[in-house]
Amino acid sequence: MKFSTFHLFHRFDGQSFRDVYDYHLRLIELAEELGFHGVRLAEHHFRDYGVAPNLFTMLAHAAARTSRIRLGTGIVVLPLHNPIHVAEEAAQVDVLSGGRLDLGIGRGYQSFEFEGFGIDLAEARDRFNESLEVILGLWTGETFQHDGKFYRTGTEVSLVPAPLQRPHPPIHVAAVSPETVTMYAERGLPILADPAATFRKVVQAAETWRTTAARSGHTGDADLVVARSVYVAPTLERAREDQARFEAMFDRSRIFNEKSAPIDPKTGKAAQGFEYYQDRYLKGGSVSTDFRWEQLEIIGDPERVIGQIRLLRDAGFTDLLCDFGSTRPVPLEDMESVMRFFAAEVMPAF
């Protein structure tokens, strides 16, 4: 099992944008110092939920401040971008970083962001699939030409620069719904599983992916990534107490609301292709501490946390994307302590 850290770049009250960036860049440096495999950054737009709209700019900066750690996106929302730009910018980061880029991609889900770009959320899957074809075409061919429903090159083009990794940087597709997992498993594209899905659902997703990929002839090793909220404390009692304290610090309404929901503004219901997520964000994200303790979060003392991670490893995941508290206003020194304790007490077991 590999371990990576997740960075939402959530901006809390009283923070400047530079405060947010400095905080996470320090944690990225620390992750490398502690032996983490990689980091992944989240893209968001138009609100403080996440203030890193261009992940390649941030990763290029992180590349200059690190030397070993993998630099990943988690995720680039492809329908909000011209895929030619994505292919170019990602390739440039791969070259600058010495071949350390991991490209996590997805179709997105936040209706507020799609409306801001004037893009119909119901088109998200089709736009995503076409964007992926353009990126792969540019990365794997000497020349490439495309004339599709949403994107076109106009003429044959060559990608400059080409990515350093061959045939291209690793790609992971954000997925947990059964149809999405199956769709990309048939193509051999590894998944990045949703942190808001239960252990049961992500285990099913991994099993479905590996079974479908093998049936489709993709028999090589594939790194499947699973994202989880992670917290380890010296004792179970301390972890329980801290969980309650963290929940009191977390204003769920800032994240789980109509802006976050995949809602078609014309109908007020789930947009086409997002029926699997119906009500997840409109319910306000209210879940009990017991539910989160048993079914959602990797949390507890080192023994319990190691056991939970082994469950995911045995299901077929090979990279745990750790969210150590992206939605909590944790002081930098405290967050550093959380990461150091995890690296010392949990990572050596793997």
Coordinates of C-alpha atoms in Angstrom, one line a residue:
M1 CA 0.0 0.0 0.0
K2 CA 1.2 3.4 -1.0
F3 CA 0.2 6.6 0.9
S4 CA -0.6 10.0 -0.5
T5 CA -2.0 13.2 1.0
F6 CA -5.0 15.1 -0.2
H7 CA -5.1 18.9 -0.4
L8 CA -8.5 20.7 -0.9
F9 CA -7.2 24.3 -0.4
H10 CA -10.3 25.1 1.6
R11 CA -10.2 28.8 2.7
F12 CA -11.4 29.4 6.2
D13 CA -12.7 32.7 7.7
G14 CA -9.8 35.1 8.3
Q15 CA -7.4 33.4 5.9
S16 CA -5.9 35.2 2.9
F17 CA -5.4 33.2 -0.3
R18 CA -1.6 33.2 0.3
D19 CA -2.2 31.8 3.8
V20 CA -4.0 28.8 2.2
Y21 CA -1.3 28.2 -0.4
D22 CA 1.6 28.5 2.1
Y23 CA -0.2 26.1 4.5
H24 CA -0.6 23.4 1.9
L25 CA 2.8 23.9 0.3
R26 CA 4.4 23.3 3.7
L27 CA 2.4 20.1 4.1
I28 CA 3.4 18.9 0.7
E29 CA 7.1 19.4 1.7
L30 CA 6.4 17.6 4.9
A31 CA 4.8 14.7 3.1
E32 CA 8.0 14.2 1.1
E33 CA 10.1 14.4 4.3
L34 CA 8.0 11.7 5.9
G35 CA 8.2 9.3 3.0
F36 CA 4.7 9.6 1.6
H37 CA 4.4 8.3 -2.0
G38 CA 2.5 11.3 -3.4
V39 CA 0.2 14.3 -3.0
R40 CA -3.0 15.1 -4.9
L41 CA -4.6 18.5 -5.2
A42 CA -8.3 19.3 -5.8
E43 CA -9.7 21.8 -8.3
H44 CA -12.6 24.0 -7.5
H45 CA -14.0 27.3 -8.7
F46 CA -16.0 30.4 -7.5
R47 CA -16.0 29.9 -3.8
D48 CA -13.8 29.2 -0.7
Y49 CA -14.6 25.5 -0.7
G50 CA -11.3 25.2 -2.7
V51 CA -9.2 28.1 -4.0
A52 CA -6.9 26.3 -6.4
P53 CA -8.5 26.7 -9.8
N54 CA -5.5 25.7 -11.9
L55 CA -3.8 22.6 -10.5
F56 CA -0.9 22.6 -12.9
T57 CA 0.3 26.0 -11.8
M58 CA 0.3 24.8 -8.2
L59 CA 2.0 21.5 -9.1
A60 CA 4.7 23.3 -11.1
H61 CA 5.4 25.4 -8.0
A62 CA 5.4 22.3 -5.8
A63 CA 7.8 20.5 -8.2
A64 CA 10.4 23.2 -7.6
R65 CA 10.1 22.7 -3.8
T66 CA 10.3 18.9 -3.8
S67 CA 12.5 16.3 -5.5
R68 CA 11.0 12.8 -5.0
I69 CA 7.3 12.8 -4.2
R70 CA 4.7 12.1 -6.9
L71 CA 2.6 15.2 -7.8
G72 CA -1.0 14.4 -8.6
T73 CA -4.3 16.0 -9.5
G74 CA -7.4 14.8 -7.6
I75 CA -9.1 15.8 -9.8
V76 CA -9.0 17.9 -13.0
V77 CA -12.6 18.5 -13.9
L78 CA -12.2 17.8 -17.6
P79 CA -15.6 19.3 -18.9
L80 CA -14.5 22.7 -17.6
H81 CA -11.4 22.8 -19.7
N82 CA -10.1 22.7 -23.3
P83 CA -8.5 19.2 -23.4
I84 CA -5.6 20.5 -25.5
H85 CA -4.7 22.9 -22.7
V86 CA -4.9 20.1 -20.2
A87 CA -2.6 17.9 -22.3
E88 CA -0.1 20.7 -22.7
E89 CA 0.0 21.9 -19.1
A90 CA 0.1 18.4 -17.7
A91 CA 3.0 17.5 -20.0
Q92 CA 4.9 20.6 -19.0
V93 CA 4.5 19.7 -15.3
D94 CA 5.7 16.2 -16.1
V95 CA 8.8 17.5 -17.7
L96 CA 9.5 20.1 -15.0
S97 CA 9.1 17.6 -12.2
G98 CA 11.3 14.9 -13.8
G99 CA 8.4 12.6 -14.6
R100 CA 6.5 12.8 -11.3
L101 CA 3.0 13.7 -12.5
D102 CA -0.1 11.5 -11.8
L103 CA -3.2 12.7 -13.6
G104 CA -6.4 12.3 -11.8
I105 CA -9.4 13.2 -13.9
G106 CA -13.2 13.3 -13.5
R107 CA -16.4 14.7 -15.0
G108 CA -17.1 16.9 -11.9
Y109 CA -20.5 17.3 -10.2
Q110 CA -21.0 20.7 -8.7
S111 CA -23.7 22.5 -10.6
F112 CA -22.6 25.9 -9.4
E113 CA -19.2 25.5 -11.1
F114 CA -20.8 24.3 -14.4
E115 CA -23.2 27.2 -14.4
G116 CA -20.3 29.6 -13.8
F117 CA -18.6 28.3 -17.0
G118 CA -21.9 28.2 -18.9
I119 CA -21.7 24.4 -19.4
D120 CA -24.7 22.1 -19.1
L121 CA -24.0 19.6 -16.3
A122 CA -26.0 16.9 -18.3
E123 CA -23.2 17.0 -20.9
A124 CA -20.5 16.3 -18.3
R125 CA -20.0 12.6 -19.1
D126 CA -19.9 13.1 -22.9
R127 CA -17.5 16.0 -22.6
F128 CA -15.3 14.0 -20.2
N129 CA -15.1 11.1 -22.6
E130 CA -14.3 13.2 -25.6
S131 CA -11.7 15.2 -23.6
L132 CA -10.0 12.0 -22.5
E133 CA -9.8 10.9 -26.2
V134 CA -8.1 14.2 -27.1
I135 CA -5.6 14.0 -24.3
L136 CA -4.6 10.4 -25.0
G137 CA -4.4 11.2 -28.7
L138 CA -2.1 14.1 -28.1
W139 CA 0.0 12.1 -25.7
T140 CA 0.5 9.0 -27.7
G141 CA 0.6 10.1 -31.3
E142 CA 3.3 12.1 -33.3
T143 CA 0.5 14.1 -34.7
F144 CA -3.2 14.3 -33.8
Q145 CA -6.4 15.7 -35.4
H146 CA -9.8 15.8 -33.8
D147 CA -13.2 17.0 -34.9
G148 CA -15.8 16.1 -32.3
K149 CA -19.0 17.3 -30.8
F150 CA -17.4 19.6 -28.3
Y151 CA -13.8 20.0 -29.2
R152 CA -11.7 20.2 -32.4
T153 CA -8.1 20.9 -33.4
G154 CA -8.9 22.3 -36.8
T155 CA -5.8 20.8 -38.3
E156 CA -3.1 18.2 -37.4
V157 CA -1.1 19.2 -34.3
S158 CA 1.8 17.9 -32.3
L159 CA 2.1 18.2 -28.6
V160 CA 5.0 20.4 -27.4
P161 CA 6.3 19.5 -25.0
A162 CA 5.6 15.8 -24.9
P163 CA 5.3 14.3 -21.4
L164 CA 8.4 12.7 -20.0
Q165 CA 6.8 9.5 -18.8
R166 CA 6.0 6.9 -21.5
P167 CA 3.6 6.1 -22.9
H168 CA 2.1 8.9 -20.8
P169 CA 1.7 9.9 -17.1
P170 CA -0.5 7.5 -15.1
I171 CA -4.2 8.3 -15.3
H172 CA -6.8 7.7 -12.7
V173 CA -10.5 8.3 -13.2
A174 CA -12.7 9.4 -10.3
A175 CA -15.4 6.7 -10.0
V176 CA -17.5 4.9 -7.6
S177 CA -20.9 4.4 -9.3
P178 CA -21.1 0.9 -10.8
E179 CA -21.6 2.0 -14.4
T180 CA -18.6 4.4 -14.2
V181 CA -16.3 1.8 -12.7
T182 CA -17.3 -0.8 -15.3
M183 CA -17.0 1.7 -18.2
Y184 CA -13.3 2.5 -17.4
A185 CA -12.3 -0.9 -16.2
E186 CA -13.2 -2.2 -19.7
R187 CA -10.6 0.3 -21.0
G188 CA -8.1 -0.6 -18.3
L189 CA -8.2 2.9 -16.8
P190 CA -7.6 2.7 -13.0
I191 CA -10.1 4.4 -10.7
L192 CA -9.8 6.9 -7.8
A193 CA -12.6 6.0 -5.4
D194 CA -14.9 8.5 -3.8
P195 CA -14.2 9.5 -0.1
A196 CA -17.9 10.0 0.5
A197 CA -18.7 6.4 -0.4
T198 CA -18.8 3.8 2.4
F199 CA -16.2 1.1 2.9
R200 CA -18.6 -1.4 1.5
K201 CA -19.2 0.6 -1.7
V202 CA -15.5 1.2 -2.4
V203 CA -14.6 -2.4 -1.8
Q204 CA -17.3 -3.4 -4.3
A205 CA -15.9 -0.8 -6.7
A206 CA -12.4 -2.3 -6.5
E207 CA -13.7 -5.8 -7.0
T208 CA -15.8 -4.8 -9.9
W209 CA -12.9 -3.0 -11.5
R210 CA -10.5 -5.8 -11.2
T211 CA -13.0 -8.4 -12.4
T212 CA -14.1 -6.3 -15.4
A213 CA -10.6 -5.3 -16.4
A214 CA -9.4 -8.9 -16.3
R215 CA -12.4 -10.0 -18.4
S216 CA -11.6 -7.3 -20.9
G217 CA -8.0 -8.5 -21.2
H218 CA -6.3 -5.9 -19.0
T219 CA -4.2 -8.3 -16.9
G220 CA -1.3 -6.1 -15.8
D221 CA -0.9 -4.6 -12.4
A222 CA -2.9 -1.4 -11.9
D223 CA -2.7 1.1 -9.1
L224 CA -6.2 1.7 -7.7
V225 CA -6.5 4.7 -5.5
V226 CA -9.0 5.1 -2.7
A227 CA -9.6 8.4 -0.9
R228 CA -10.5 8.5 2.8
S229 CA -10.7 10.8 5.7
V230 CA -7.9 9.6 8.0
Y231 CA -7.0 10.2 11.6
V232 CA -5.0 8.1 14.0
A233 CA -4.6 8.8 17.8
P234 CA -2.7 7.1 20.5
T235 CA -5.9 5.4 21.9
L236 CA -9.4 4.6 20.7
E237 CA -10.9 6.8 23.4
R238 CA -8.8 9.8 22.2
A239 CA -9.7 9.2 18.6
R240 CA -13.4 9.2 19.5
E241 CA -13.1 12.4 21.5
D242 CA -11.2 14.1 18.7
Q243 CA -13.8 12.9 16.2
A244 CA -16.5 14.7 18.1
R245 CA -14.3 17.8 18.5
F246 CA -13.6 17.8 14.7
E247 CA -17.3 17.5 13.9
A248 CA -18.0 20.5 16.1
M249 CA -15.4 22.5 14.1
F250 CA -16.9 21.5 10.7
D251 CA -19.7 23.6 9.1
R252 CA -21.2 21.0 6.8
S253 CA -23.5 23.5 5.2
R254 CA -20.5 25.1 3.5
I255 CA -19.9 21.9 1.5
F256 CA -23.1 19.9 1.4
N257 CA -25.6 22.3 -0.2
E258 CA -27.3 23.1 -3.5
K259 CA -24.2 24.6 -4.9
S260 CA -22.4 21.3 -4.4
A261 CA -25.2 19.1 -5.7
P262 CA -25.3 17.8 -9.2
I263 CA -28.6 19.5 -9.9
D264 CA -30.1 20.5 -13.3
P265 CA -31.2 24.1 -12.7
K266 CA -34.0 23.6 -15.3
T267 CA -35.7 20.7 -13.4
G268 CA -34.4 21.0 -9.8
K269 CA -33.6 17.3 -9.9
A270 CA -30.4 15.3 -10.4
A271 CA -28.8 16.1 -13.8
Q272 CA -28.8 13.5 -16.5
G273 CA -26.1 10.9 -15.6
F274 CA -25.9 11.8 -11.9
E275 CA -28.9 9.8 -10.7
Y276 CA -26.5 7.7 -8.5
Y277 CA -25.8 10.8 -6.5
Q278 CA -29.4 11.9 -6.0
D279 CA -29.9 13.6 -2.6
R280 CA -26.3 13.0 -1.3
Y281 CA -25.6 16.8 -1.2
L282 CA -29.2 18.0 -0.7
K283 CA -29.5 16.0 2.5
G284 CA -27.0 18.3 4.1
G285 CA -24.4 15.6 4.5
S286 CA -25.7 14.9 8.0
V287 CA -24.4 11.5 9.2
S288 CA -23.9 10.3 12.7
T289 CA -20.5 10.0 14.3
D290 CA -21.1 6.2 14.7
F291 CA -21.8 5.9 10.9
R292 CA -18.6 7.8 10.1
W293 CA -16.7 5.7 12.7
E294 CA -17.9 2.4 11.3
Q295 CA -18.4 3.0 7.6
L296 CA -16.7 6.1 6.3
E297 CA -13.5 7.1 8.0
I298 CA -10.2 5.5 8.7
I299 CA -10.0 6.5 12.3
G300 CA -8.8 5.0 15.6
D301 CA -5.7 4.0 17.3
P302 CA -2.8 2.6 15.2
E303 CA -4.0 -1.0 15.5
R304 CA -7.6 -0.2 14.3
V305 CA -6.3 2.1 11.5
I306 CA -3.9 -0.5 10.2
G307 CA -6.7 -3.0 10.1
Q308 CA -8.9 -0.7 8.1
I309 CA -6.2 0.0 5.6
R310 CA -5.5 -3.8 5.3
L311 CA -9.2 -4.2 4.4
L312 CA -8.8 -1.8 1.5
R313 CA -5.5 -3.3 0.4
D314 CA -7.0 -6.8 0.4
A315 CA -9.9 -5.5 -1.7
G316 CA -7.4 -4.5 -4.4
F317 CA -6.5 -0.9 -3.7
T318 CA -2.8 0.0 -3.8
D319 CA -2.7 3.7 -2.9
L320 CA -4.5 5.4 0.0
L321 CA -5.2 9.1 -0.5
C322 CA -5.3 10.5 3.0
D323 CA -7.4 13.5 3.9
F324 CA -6.1 14.4 7.3
G325 CA -8.6 17.3 7.8
S326 CA -9.1 19.4 4.7
T327 CA -12.4 20.9 5.9
R328 CA -11.2 21.6 9.5
P329 CA -9.3 24.8 10.6
V330 CA -6.4 22.9 12.1
P331 CA -3.3 24.9 13.0
L332 CA -0.3 24.0 10.9
E333 CA 1.7 22.7 13.9
D334 CA -1.2 20.4 14.8
M335 CA -1.6 19.1 11.3
E336 CA 2.1 18.4 11.1
S337 CA 1.8 16.4 14.3
V338 CA -1.1 14.3 12.9
M339 CA 0.9 13.5 9.7
R340 CA 4.1 12.7 11.7
F341 CA 2.2 10.3 14.0
F342 CA 0.6 8.5 11.1
A343 CA 3.9 8.2 9.3
A344 CA 5.6 6.8 12.4
E345 CA 2.8 4.5 13.7
V346 CA 0.9 3.3 10.6
M347 CA 3.0 3.5 7.5
P348 CA 5.8 1.1 8.6
A349 CA 3.1 -1.7 8.8
F350 CA 2.9 -1.6 5.0

